[in-house]
mmCIF file of C-alpha atoms in Angstrom:
data_model
loop_
_atom_site.group_PDB
_atom_site.id
_atom_site.type_symbol
_atom_site.label_atom_id
_atom_site.label_comp_id
_atom_site.label_asym_id
_atom_site.label_seq_id
_atom_site.Cartn_x
_atom_site.Cartn_y
_atom_site.Cartn_z
ATOM 1 C CA UNK A 1 -27.216 17.898 -5.613
ATOM 2 C CA UNK A 2 -24.278 17.360 -4.360
ATOM 3 C CA UNK A 3 -22.778 13.431 -5.063
ATOM 4 C CA UNK A 4 -21.486 11.375 -2.570
ATOM 5 C CA UNK A 5 -17.995 9.963 -3.628
ATOM 6 C CA UNK A 6 -17.318 6.401 -1.521
ATOM 7 C CA UNK A 7 -14.712 4.655 -3.683
ATOM 8 C CA UNK A 8 -13.012 1.147 -2.099
ATOM 9 C CA UNK A 9 -9.726 -0.127 -3.124
ATOM 10 C CA UNK A 10 -9.940 -1.045 -6.876
ATOM 11 C CA UNK A 11 -13.463 0.650 -7.881
ATOM 12 C CA UNK A 12 -11.243 4.197 -9.040
ATOM 13 C CA UNK A 13 -13.979 6.478 -9.120
ATOM 14 C CA UNK A 14 -12.826 9.746 -7.868
ATOM 15 C CA UNK A 15 -10.414 8.793 -11.174
ATOM 16 C CA UNK A 16 -13.754 7.898 -13.196
ATOM 17 C CA UNK A 17 -14.770 11.529 -11.812
ATOM 18 C CA UNK A 18 -12.584 13.407 -12.583
ATOM 19 C CA UNK A 19 -11.321 12.457 -15.813
ATOM 20 C CA UNK A 20 -15.322 12.978 -17.136
ATOM 21 C CA UNK A 21 -15.268 16.343 -15.295
ATOM 22 C CA UNK A 22 -11.962 17.212 -17.320
ATOM 23 C CA UNK A 23 -13.468 16.161 -20.457
ATOM 24 C CA UNK A 24 -16.855 17.944 -19.894
ATOM 25 C CA UNK A 25 -15.244 21.428 -18.872
ATOM 26 C CA UNK A 26 -14.528 24.955 -20.713
ATOM 27 C CA UNK A 27 -13.018 26.576 -18.004
ATOM 28 C CA UNK A 28 -9.954 26.759 -14.975
ATOM 29 C CA UNK A 29 -9.589 23.765 -13.456
ATOM 30 C CA UNK A 30 -8.088 24.361 -9.817
ATOM 31 C CA UNK A 31 -6.606 21.772 -7.917
ATOM 32 C CA UNK A 32 -5.357 21.782 -4.596
ATOM 33 C CA UNK A 33 -4.058 18.576 -2.639
ATOM 34 C CA UNK A 34 -0.800 18.695 -0.897
ATOM 35 C CA UNK A 35 0.574 15.335 -1.100
ATOM 36 C CA UNK A 36 0.810 14.289 -5.554
ATOM 37 C CA UNK A 37 2.259 11.745 -6.912
ATOM 38 C CA UNK A 38 -0.315 11.158 -10.656
ATOM 39 C CA UNK A 39 1.235 12.136 -13.068
ATOM 40 C CA UNK A 40 -1.172 10.463 -15.943
ATOM 41 C CA UNK A 41 -4.310 12.721 -14.747
ATOM 42 C CA UNK A 42 -1.684 15.284 -14.769
ATOM 43 C CA UNK A 43 -1.443 15.469 -18.739
ATOM 44 C CA UNK A 44 -4.741 16.007 -19.162
ATOM 45 C CA UNK A 45 -4.867 19.182 -17.561
ATOM 46 C CA UNK A 46 -5.671 21.529 -20.395
ATOM 47 C CA UNK A 47 -2.686 23.901 -21.008
ATOM 48 C CA UNK A 48 -2.878 27.481 -20.027
ATOM 49 C CA UNK A 49 -5.762 26.727 -18.248
ATOM 50 C CA UNK A 50 -5.229 24.800 -14.784
ATOM 51 C CA UNK A 51 -3.268 25.020 -11.701
ATOM 52 C CA UNK A 52 -2.472 24.205 -8.520
ATOM 53 C CA UNK A 53 -2.064 24.923 -4.995
ATOM 54 C CA UNK A 54 0.224 21.645 -3.183
ATOM 55 C CA UNK A 55 2.466 21.302 -0.459
ATOM 56 C CA UNK A 56 6.368 21.138 -0.658
ATOM 57 C CA UNK A 57 7.497 19.585 2.736
ATOM 58 C CA UNK A 58 10.474 17.434 2.541
ATOM 59 C CA UNK A 59 9.463 15.022 4.833
ATOM 60 C CA UNK A 60 6.108 14.520 2.980
ATOM 61 C CA UNK A 61 8.329 13.767 -0.383
ATOM 62 C CA UNK A 62 11.043 12.053 1.241
ATOM 63 C CA UNK A 63 8.899 9.045 2.701
ATOM 64 C CA UNK A 64 6.915 8.757 -0.208
ATOM 65 C CA UNK A 65 3.572 10.781 0.348
ATOM 66 C CA UNK A 66 4.465 13.017 -2.632
ATOM 67 C CA UNK A 67 6.507 12.936 -4.716
ATOM 68 C CA UNK A 68 9.275 14.816 -6.402
ATOM 69 C CA UNK A 69 9.106 13.581 -10.284
ATOM 70 C CA UNK A 70 5.422 14.841 -10.611
ATOM 71 C CA UNK A 71 6.732 18.573 -9.055
ATOM 72 C CA UNK A 72 8.797 18.148 -11.614
ATOM 73 C CA UNK A 73 6.338 17.186 -14.380
ATOM 74 C CA UNK A 74 3.928 20.092 -13.054
ATOM 75 C CA UNK A 75 7.532 22.332 -14.758
ATOM 76 C CA UNK A 76 7.141 20.464 -17.563
ATOM 77 C CA UNK A 77 3.993 20.820 -18.716
ATOM 78 C CA UNK A 78 4.016 24.421 -17.601
ATOM 79 C CA UNK A 79 1.516 23.958 -15.162
ATOM 80 C CA UNK A 80 1.237 26.985 -12.395
ATOM 81 C CA UNK A 81 2.076 25.464 -8.826
ATOM 82 C CA UNK A 82 2.063 26.455 -6.148
ATOM 83 C CA UNK A 83 3.638 25.933 -2.501
ATOM 84 C CA UNK A 84 1.224 26.380 -0.188
ATOM 85 C CA UNK A 85 3.381 27.313 3.160
ATOM 86 C CA UNK A 86 1.414 29.316 6.334
ATOM 87 C CA UNK A 87 0.303 26.038 8.186
ATOM 88 C CA UNK A 88 0.031 22.438 6.687
ATOM 89 C CA UNK A 89 -2.414 22.803 3.631
ATOM 90 C CA UNK A 90 -4.754 19.213 3.793
ATOM 91 C CA UNK A 91 -7.496 20.051 2.203
ATOM 92 C CA UNK A 92 -8.386 18.060 -1.452
ATOM 93 C CA UNK A 93 -10.466 20.140 -3.757
ATOM 94 C CA UNK A 94 -11.057 20.030 -7.717
ATOM 95 C CA UNK A 95 -12.275 23.084 -8.868
ATOM 96 C CA UNK A 96 -13.701 22.625 -13.007
ATOM 97 C CA UNK A 97 -14.510 25.977 -14.262
ATOM 98 C CA UNK A 98 -17.674 27.472 -12.563
ATOM 99 C CA UNK A 99 -19.860 24.786 -13.140
ATOM 100 C CA UNK A 100 -18.899 21.732 -10.976
ATOM 101 C CA UNK A 101 -16.180 21.197 -7.806
ATOM 102 C CA UNK A 102 -15.133 17.395 -5.704
ATOM 103 C CA UNK A 103 -15.010 18.403 -1.854
ATOM 104 C CA UNK A 104 -12.555 14.790 -0.597
ATOM 105 C CA UNK A 105 -10.153 13.264 1.328
ATOM 106 C CA UNK A 106 -8.132 11.145 -1.809
ATOM 107 C CA UNK A 107 -5.550 13.648 -2.549
ATOM 108 C CA UNK A 108 -4.029 14.084 -6.181
ATOM 109 C CA UNK A 109 -2.142 10.146 -6.061
ATOM 110 C CA UNK A 110 -2.087 7.253 -7.645
ATOM 111 C CA UNK A 111 -2.750 5.172 -3.726
ATOM 112 C CA UNK A 112 -5.693 7.413 -2.968
ATOM 113 C CA UNK A 113 -7.513 7.276 -6.871
ATOM 114 C CA UNK A 114 -6.756 3.704 -7.648
ATOM 115 C CA UNK A 115 -6.535 1.813 -4.226
ATOM 116 C CA UNK A 116 -7.602 3.700 -1.466
ATOM 117 C CA UNK A 117 -11.075 4.094 0.670
ATOM 118 C CA UNK A 118 -11.847 7.634 -0.054
ATOM 119 C CA UNK A 119 -15.142 9.384 0.055
ATOM 120 C CA UNK A 120 -15.739 12.966 -1.141
ATOM 121 C CA UNK A 121 -18.864 14.699 -2.616
ATOM 122 C CA UNK A 122 -19.623 16.759 -5.300
ATOM 123 C CA UNK A 123 -21.133 20.482 -5.678
ATOM 124 C CA UNK A 124 -22.255 21.779 -8.267
ATOM 125 C CA UNK A 125 -23.952 25.096 -8.017
ATOM 126 C CA UNK A 126 -23.872 28.296 -5.643
ATOM 127 C CA UNK A 127 -21.074 26.219 -3.878
ATOM 128 C CA UNK A 128 -18.021 26.304 -6.699
ATOM 129 C CA UNK A 129 -18.451 30.451 -7.024
ATOM 130 C CA UNK A 130 -17.521 29.728 -2.873
ATOM 131 C CA UNK A 131 -14.101 27.339 -3.822
ATOM 132 C CA UNK A 132 -13.368 29.149 -6.456
ATOM 133 C CA UNK A 133 -12.587 32.594 -4.781
ATOM 134 C CA UNK A 134 -11.255 31.038 -1.637
ATOM 135 C CA UNK A 135 -8.721 29.117 -3.644
ATOM 136 C CA UNK A 136 -7.592 32.524 -5.538
ATOM 137 C CA UNK A 137 -7.817 33.832 -1.965
ATOM 138 C CA UNK A 138 -4.576 31.103 -1.252
ATOM 139 C CA UNK A 139 -2.978 31.018 -4.506
ATOM 140 C CA UNK A 140 0.122 34.397 -4.064
ATOM 141 C CA UNK A 141 1.949 34.722 -6.513
ATOM 142 C CA UNK A 142 5.598 34.957 -4.915
ATOM 143 C CA UNK A 143 5.101 31.321 -3.477
ATOM 144 C CA UNK A 144 5.344 30.235 -7.208
ATOM 145 C CA UNK A 145 6.841 27.009 -8.011
ATOM 146 C CA UNK A 146 9.988 26.864 -10.084
ATOM 147 C CA UNK A 147 12.890 24.999 -10.877
ATOM 148 C CA UNK A 148 15.104 26.773 -8.756
ATOM 149 C CA UNK A 149 13.026 26.275 -5.787
ATOM 150 C CA UNK A 150 12.704 23.048 -6.569
ATOM 151 C CA UNK A 151 16.669 22.268 -7.005
ATOM 152 C CA UNK A 152 16.497 24.270 -3.272
ATOM 153 C CA UNK A 153 14.352 22.003 -1.209
ATOM 154 C CA UNK A 154 15.887 18.693 -3.746
ATOM 155 C CA UNK A 155 19.099 18.590 -0.562
ATOM 156 C CA UNK A 156 16.346 19.399 1.609
ATOM 157 C CA UNK A 157 14.645 15.320 0.794
ATOM 158 C CA UNK A 158 17.808 13.447 0.134
ATOM 159 C CA UNK A 159 18.650 14.150 3.696
ATOM 160 C CA UNK A 160 14.845 13.345 5.433
ATOM 161 C CA UNK A 161 15.417 10.046 3.473
ATOM 162 C CA UNK A 162 20.155 8.873 4.263
ATOM 163 C CA UNK A 163 17.982 10.195 7.632
ATOM 164 C CA UNK A 164 14.563 7.631 7.449
ATOM 165 C CA UNK A 165 16.738 4.737 5.601
ATOM 166 C CA UNK A 166 20.052 4.575 8.823
ATOM 167 C CA UNK A 167 20.263 2.084 10.493
ATOM 168 C CA UNK A 168 20.654 2.157 14.983
ATOM 169 C CA UNK A 169 23.969 0.424 15.224
ATOM 170 C CA UNK A 170 22.412 -1.584 17.264
ATOM 171 C CA UNK A 171 21.025 -3.531 13.946
ATOM 172 C CA UNK A 172 24.085 -3.064 12.122
ATOM 173 C CA UNK A 173 25.264 -6.866 10.234
ATOM 174 C CA UNK A 174 25.566 -9.801 13.042
ATOM 175 C CA UNK A 175 22.567 -7.777 14.562
ATOM 176 C CA UNK A 176 20.345 -10.445 14.303
ATOM 177 C CA UNK A 177 22.007 -13.297 16.869
ATOM 178 C CA UNK A 178 22.634 -9.931 19.943
ATOM 179 C CA UNK A 179 22.475 -12.196 23.479
ATOM 180 C CA UNK A 180 18.863 -11.235 24.533
ATOM 181 C CA UNK A 181 19.054 -9.923 28.426
ATOM 182 C CA UNK A 182 19.209 -12.741 29.502
ATOM 183 C CA UNK A 183 22.049 -13.984 28.038
ATOM 184 C CA UNK A 184 20.999 -17.416 26.166
ATOM 185 C CA UNK A 185 21.290 -17.091 22.776
ATOM 186 C CA UNK A 186 17.975 -17.316 20.068
ATOM 187 C CA UNK A 187 16.215 -20.310 19.450
ATOM 188 C CA UNK A 188 17.095 -21.606 16.265
ATOM 189 C CA UNK A 189 13.697 -23.264 14.365
ATOM 190 C CA UNK A 190 14.431 -25.738 11.548
ATOM 191 C CA UNK A 191 15.973 -24.774 8.846
ATOM 192 C CA UNK A 192 13.945 -24.694 5.767
ATOM 193 C CA UNK A 193 14.382 -26.682 1.765
ATOM 194 C CA UNK A 194 13.992 -24.981 -0.881
ATOM 195 C CA UNK A 195 10.796 -27.020 -2.481
ATOM 196 C CA UNK A 196 6.743 -27.435 -0.803
ATOM 197 C CA UNK A 197 7.104 -30.705 0.698
ATOM 198 C CA UNK A 198 3.704 -31.150 3.160
ATOM 199 C CA UNK A 199 1.810 -28.454 1.663
ATOM 200 C CA UNK A 200 -2.102 -28.346 1.498
ATOM 201 C CA UNK A 201 -2.707 -28.097 -2.216
ATOM 202 C CA UNK A 202 -6.306 -26.157 -3.020
ATOM 203 C CA UNK A 203 -7.990 -29.370 -4.085
ATOM 204 C CA UNK A 204 -12.066 -29.704 -4.056
ATOM 205 C CA UNK A 205 -13.097 -29.633 -0.454
ATOM 206 C CA UNK A 206 -10.559 -26.623 0.393
ATOM 207 C CA UNK A 207 -11.931 -24.165 -2.828
ATOM 208 C CA UNK A 208 -15.315 -24.830 -1.480
ATOM 209 C CA UNK A 209 -14.996 -23.825 2.035
ATOM 210 C CA UNK A 210 -13.078 -20.716 0.749
ATOM 211 C CA UNK A 211 -16.397 -19.895 -1.284
ATOM 212 C CA UNK A 212 -18.325 -20.089 1.315
ATOM 213 C CA UNK A 213 -16.878 -18.280 4.230
ATOM 214 C CA UNK A 214 -16.297 -15.443 1.078
ATOM 215 C CA UNK A 215 -19.908 -15.694 0.241
ATOM 216 C CA UNK A 216 -20.781 -15.748 4.218
ATOM 217 C CA UNK A 217 -18.994 -12.097 4.190
ATOM 218 C CA UNK A 218 -16.364 -13.837 6.576
ATOM 219 C CA UNK A 219 -14.093 -10.910 7.149
ATOM 220 C CA UNK A 220 -10.966 -11.423 4.884
ATOM 221 C CA UNK A 221 -7.337 -9.423 4.587
ATOM 222 C CA UNK A 222 -4.074 -9.741 2.036
ATOM 223 C CA UNK A 223 -1.310 -10.167 3.838
ATOM 224 C CA UNK A 224 1.580 -9.370 1.174
ATOM 225 C CA UNK A 225 4.353 -10.904 1.627
ATOM 226 C CA UNK A 226 7.474 -8.250 0.010
ATOM 227 C CA UNK A 227 8.322 -11.030 -2.157
ATOM 228 C CA UNK A 228 9.894 -7.536 -4.577
ATOM 229 C CA UNK A 229 14.049 -7.700 -4.595
ATOM 230 C CA UNK A 230 15.430 -6.066 -2.713
ATOM 231 C CA UNK A 231 14.084 -7.245 0.275
ATOM 232 C CA UNK A 232 15.945 -10.800 0.336
ATOM 233 C CA UNK A 233 17.251 -12.911 -1.516
ATOM 234 C CA UNK A 234 15.056 -15.592 -1.178
ATOM 235 C CA UNK A 235 12.093 -14.181 -0.568
ATOM 236 C CA UNK A 236 9.402 -16.951 -1.337
ATOM 237 C CA UNK A 237 11.324 -18.996 1.386
ATOM 238 C CA UNK A 238 10.753 -16.664 3.944
ATOM 239 C CA UNK A 239 7.524 -17.672 2.497
ATOM 240 C CA UNK A 240 7.603 -21.595 3.249
ATOM 241 C CA UNK A 241 8.991 -19.921 7.224
ATOM 242 C CA UNK A 242 5.491 -18.076 7.316
ATOM 243 C CA UNK A 243 3.623 -21.693 6.103
ATOM 244 C CA UNK A 244 5.964 -23.766 8.556
ATOM 245 C CA UNK A 245 5.356 -21.380 11.846
ATOM 246 C CA UNK A 246 1.424 -20.755 11.128
ATOM 247 C CA UNK A 247 2.050 -16.928 10.976
ATOM 248 C CA UNK A 248 1.475 -14.062 9.414
ATOM 249 C CA UNK A 249 3.706 -11.281 9.348
ATOM 250 C CA UNK A 250 5.652 -8.152 8.070
ATOM 251 C CA UNK A 251 8.384 -5.414 8.013
ATOM 252 C CA UNK A 252 7.149 -1.694 6.245
ATOM 253 C CA UNK A 253 4.290 0.391 6.373
ATOM 254 C CA UNK A 254 3.278 1.535 9.439
ATOM 255 C CA UNK A 255 -0.354 2.020 8.799
ATOM 256 C CA UNK A 256 -0.016 -2.106 9.066
ATOM 257 C CA UNK A 257 0.102 -1.703 12.238
ATOM 258 C CA UNK A 258 -3.877 0.084 12.552
ATOM 259 C CA UNK A 259 -4.643 -3.116 10.594
ATOM 260 C CA UNK A 260 -3.242 -6.151 12.084
ATOM 261 C CA UNK A 261 -4.802 -5.294 15.940
ATOM 262 C CA UNK A 262 -7.923 -5.294 13.743
ATOM 263 C CA UNK A 263 -7.879 -9.176 13.298
ATOM 264 C CA UNK A 264 -10.269 -11.375 14.871
ATOM 265 C CA UNK A 265 -10.590 -14.919 15.610
ATOM 266 C CA UNK A 266 -11.606 -17.342 12.779
ATOM 267 C CA UNK A 267 -10.863 -13.456 10.419
ATOM 268 C CA UNK A 268 -9.464 -15.239 6.999
ATOM 269 C CA UNK A 269 -6.150 -13.425 5.919
ATOM 270 C CA UNK A 270 -5.085 -14.304 1.668
ATOM 271 C CA UNK A 271 -0.819 -14.143 1.457
ATOM 272 C CA UNK A 272 -0.661 -11.905 -1.761
ATOM 273 C CA UNK A 273 3.527 -13.416 -3.597
ATOM 274 C CA UNK A 274 2.720 -9.474 -4.801
ATOM 275 C CA UNK A 275 5.744 -8.995 -7.236
ATOM 276 C CA UNK A 276 8.097 -11.686 -7.597
ATOM 277 C CA UNK A 277 7.209 -12.681 -10.798
ATOM 278 C CA UNK A 278 9.640 -10.623 -12.849
ATOM 279 C CA UNK A 279 12.367 -10.542 -11.513
ATOM 280 C CA UNK A 280 11.463 -14.430 -10.116
ATOM 281 C CA UNK A 281 11.068 -17.016 -13.257
ATOM 282 C CA UNK A 282 8.492 -19.256 -13.377
ATOM 283 C CA UNK A 283 7.299 -18.028 -9.974
ATOM 284 C CA UNK A 284 3.623 -17.029 -10.796
ATOM 285 C CA UNK A 285 1.653 -13.431 -7.963
ATOM 286 C CA UNK A 286 -1.019 -14.427 -6.536
ATOM 287 C CA UNK A 287 -3.160 -15.600 -3.439
ATOM 288 C CA UNK A 288 -0.431 -18.406 -2.023
ATOM 289 C CA UNK A 289 -1.639 -19.286 0.958
ATOM 290 C CA UNK A 290 -5.203 -18.506 3.031
ATOM 291 C CA UNK A 291 -5.181 -19.533 6.899
ATOM 292 C CA UNK A 292 -7.731 -19.019 9.795
ATOM 293 C CA UNK A 293 -6.027 -16.367 12.285
ATOM 294 C CA UNK A 294 -5.798 -17.254 16.186
ATOM 295 C CA UNK A 295 -8.008 -15.008 18.229
ATOM 296 C CA UNK A 296 -5.955 -12.200 19.866
ATOM 297 C CA UNK A 297 -2.958 -13.463 18.225
ATOM 298 C CA UNK A 298 -0.845 -10.624 17.109
ATOM 299 C CA UNK A 299 1.802 -9.187 17.808
ATOM 300 C CA UNK A 300 4.568 -6.725 17.433
ATOM 301 C CA UNK A 301 8.563 -7.671 17.606
ATOM 302 C CA UNK A 302 11.915 -5.523 17.141
ATOM 303 C CA UNK A 303 15.430 -6.420 16.290
ATOM 304 C CA UNK A 304 16.361 -7.992 18.778
ATOM 305 C CA UNK A 305 13.790 -10.539 19.247
ATOM 306 C CA UNK A 306 14.266 -14.283 18.728
ATOM 307 C CA UNK A 307 11.331 -15.409 17.910
ATOM 308 C CA UNK A 308 11.295 -13.637 14.525
ATOM 309 C CA UNK A 309 11.254 -15.148 11.117
ATOM 310 C CA UNK A 310 14.867 -14.771 9.926
ATOM 311 C CA UNK A 311 16.135 -16.186 6.773
ATOM 312 C CA UNK A 312 19.537 -16.622 9.541
ATOM 313 C CA UNK A 313 18.000 -20.033 9.948
ATOM 314 C CA UNK A 314 18.797 -21.055 7.192
ATOM 315 C CA UNK A 315 21.822 -22.959 6.359
ATOM 316 C CA UNK A 316 24.665 -20.626 5.343
ATOM 317 C CA UNK A 317 21.573 -17.590 4.513
ATOM 318 C CA UNK A 318 21.841 -14.120 5.761
ATOM 319 C CA UNK A 319 19.950 -11.558 7.746
ATOM 320 C CA UNK A 320 17.559 -10.451 4.953
ATOM 321 C CA UNK A 321 17.006 -6.369 4.516
ATOM 322 C CA UNK A 322 13.359 -6.670 5.918
ATOM 323 C CA UNK A 323 14.825 -7.494 9.184
ATOM 324 C CA UNK A 324 16.669 -4.595 10.300
ATOM 325 C CA UNK A 325 12.233 -2.907 10.510
ATOM 326 C CA UNK A 326 10.094 -3.574 13.352
ATOM 327 C CA UNK A 327 7.821 -7.139 12.995
ATOM 328 C CA UNK A 328 3.895 -7.671 12.476
ATOM 329 C CA UNK A 329 2.080 -10.680 12.649
ATOM 330 C CA UNK A 330 -0.699 -12.733 13.342
ATOM 331 C CA UNK A 331 -0.877 -16.223 14.543
ATOM 332 C CA UNK A 332 -2.871 -18.631 11.553
ATOM 333 C CA UNK A 333 -4.478 -21.483 13.897
ATOM 334 C CA UNK A 334 -4.705 -23.825 9.906
ATOM 335 C CA UNK A 335 -4.406 -23.346 6.382
ATOM 336 C CA UNK A 336 -7.002 -23.531 4.579
ATOM 337 C CA UNK A 337 -4.436 -24.157 1.938
ATOM 338 C CA UNK A 338 -1.163 -23.341 0.763
ATOM 339 C CA UNK A 339 0.101 -23.408 -2.598
ATOM 340 C CA UNK A 340 3.210 -21.031 -3.748
ATOM 341 C CA UNK A 341 3.073 -22.233 -7.299
ATOM 342 C CA UNK A 342 -0.619 -22.574 -8.647
ATOM 343 C CA UNK A 343 -1.505 -18.759 -6.748
ATOM 344 C CA UNK A 344 -4.941 -17.916 -7.732
ATOM 345 C CA UNK A 345 -3.472 -15.423 -9.930
ATOM 346 C CA UNK A 346 -4.934 -11.851 -9.228
ATOM 347 C CA UNK A 347 -2.671 -8.158 -8.746
ATOM 348 C CA UNK A 348 -1.497 -6.660 -5.575
ATOM 349 C CA UNK A 349 -1.316 -3.761 -4.238
ATOM 350 C CA UNK A 350 1.070 -1.308 -2.959
ATOM 351 C CA UNK A 351 -0.230 -2.229 0.865
ATOM 352 C CA UNK A 352 1.508 -5.279 3.551
ATOM 353 C CA UNK A 353 -1.742 -5.662 5.103
ATOM 354 C CA UNK A 354 -4.788 -4.395 4.639
ATOM 355 C CA UNK A 355 -8.630 -5.223 5.282
ATOM 356 C CA UNK A 356 -10.173 -7.565 1.632
ATOM 357 C CA UNK A 357 -12.830 -4.808 -0.711
ATOM 358 C CA UNK A 358 -15.825 -6.312 -1.196
ATOM 359 C CA UNK A 359 -14.576 -5.927 -5.578
ATOM 360 C CA UNK A 360 -11.061 -8.622 -4.272
ATOM 361 C CA UNK A 361 -13.721 -10.391 -2.436
ATOM 362 C CA UNK A 362 -15.879 -11.014 -5.707
ATOM 363 C CA UNK A 363 -13.421 -11.258 -7.494
ATOM 364 C CA UNK A 364 -11.188 -14.498 -5.606
ATOM 365 C CA UNK A 365 -14.604 -16.549 -5.504
ATOM 366 C CA UNK A 366 -14.897 -16.128 -9.611
ATOM 367 C CA UNK A 367 -11.359 -16.926 -9.409
ATOM 368 C CA UNK A 368 -11.907 -20.264 -6.599
ATOM 369 C CA UNK A 369 -15.167 -21.010 -8.987
ATOM 370 C CA UNK A 370 -12.755 -20.956 -12.516
ATOM 371 C CA UNK A 371 -10.558 -23.338 -10.285
ATOM 372 C CA UNK A 372 -13.196 -25.762 -8.872
ATOM 373 C CA UNK A 373 -14.394 -26.275 -12.134
ATOM 374 C CA UNK A 374 -11.621 -26.950 -13.883
ATOM 375 C CA UNK A 375 -10.699 -29.878 -10.694
ATOM 376 C CA UNK A 376 -14.702 -31.669 -11.381
#
């Protein structure tokens, strides 16, 4: 009987089910997925009894949807792999011998198997035989992936990467201070010290209020503050600019727009300082602040906009690389707390801005309760 696999961020239901079916199967493994970045599971595929159908679209490889290194790992493991180029391969199908299969929205990628909201169905029975016929019908020995084919497409991928990295002429050095159409100089905001003066710490009232709001189902969003180098030289100062100006902002990940436009008034915005710990000694990763969103406050700003957040607002600092990108932001009407030196330590996610998952909500409530016990 078909079984639904409903995954959410951090749940890893697809990963665990694939691992289970791999361990139980003694037949051939067939995987169809346009994007491949997952290498841990690749190493678990039985040698001589696995086949992979994928895409080698240079644009997808250049933007990180799929991975040249993962394709190289397939070759290293001697797993037969065909690339489908008769149109766009969109199906994600995992077939385990002749008894079980998964048809899903989840690509064979780390983000799909670890973080994304995905849904699939496990099939056992006559449908599996039909899926095997479908897969074998697409298998074309003339389109086997080889080292020569990988080297053939590598220059195309590198050219796409260079094209995506190109900066418009209007955004070369000094662009932050270009005059707007009115010829008025952009307004500079107050400079920000490296310390954290006047920050609302996570004390007992704020902790209790947050627990109540999260338990009550208040919609929450995670905003990654993008600490990791080389995004900018002084990431903590940019975080402080967001606090001072009551903003949650991001500059990367095209999916951010479709998430941010859904933010409504009184939603919780959880600011996550992610990936800075290893490069910034003494700085911990985690939830550094939580604010309440203003209603209908989403804005999209281009590079020339004088109201953008910019390290150039700070004396002696040059604009950051992130400032060459479009800025998406929502306004915060009140910070419940902001304490980057003593955050709620929880792992981050690659996404710049996304809805708070049920699992992460539970984890944060648990950390808040532990913090409350320490404060009492």
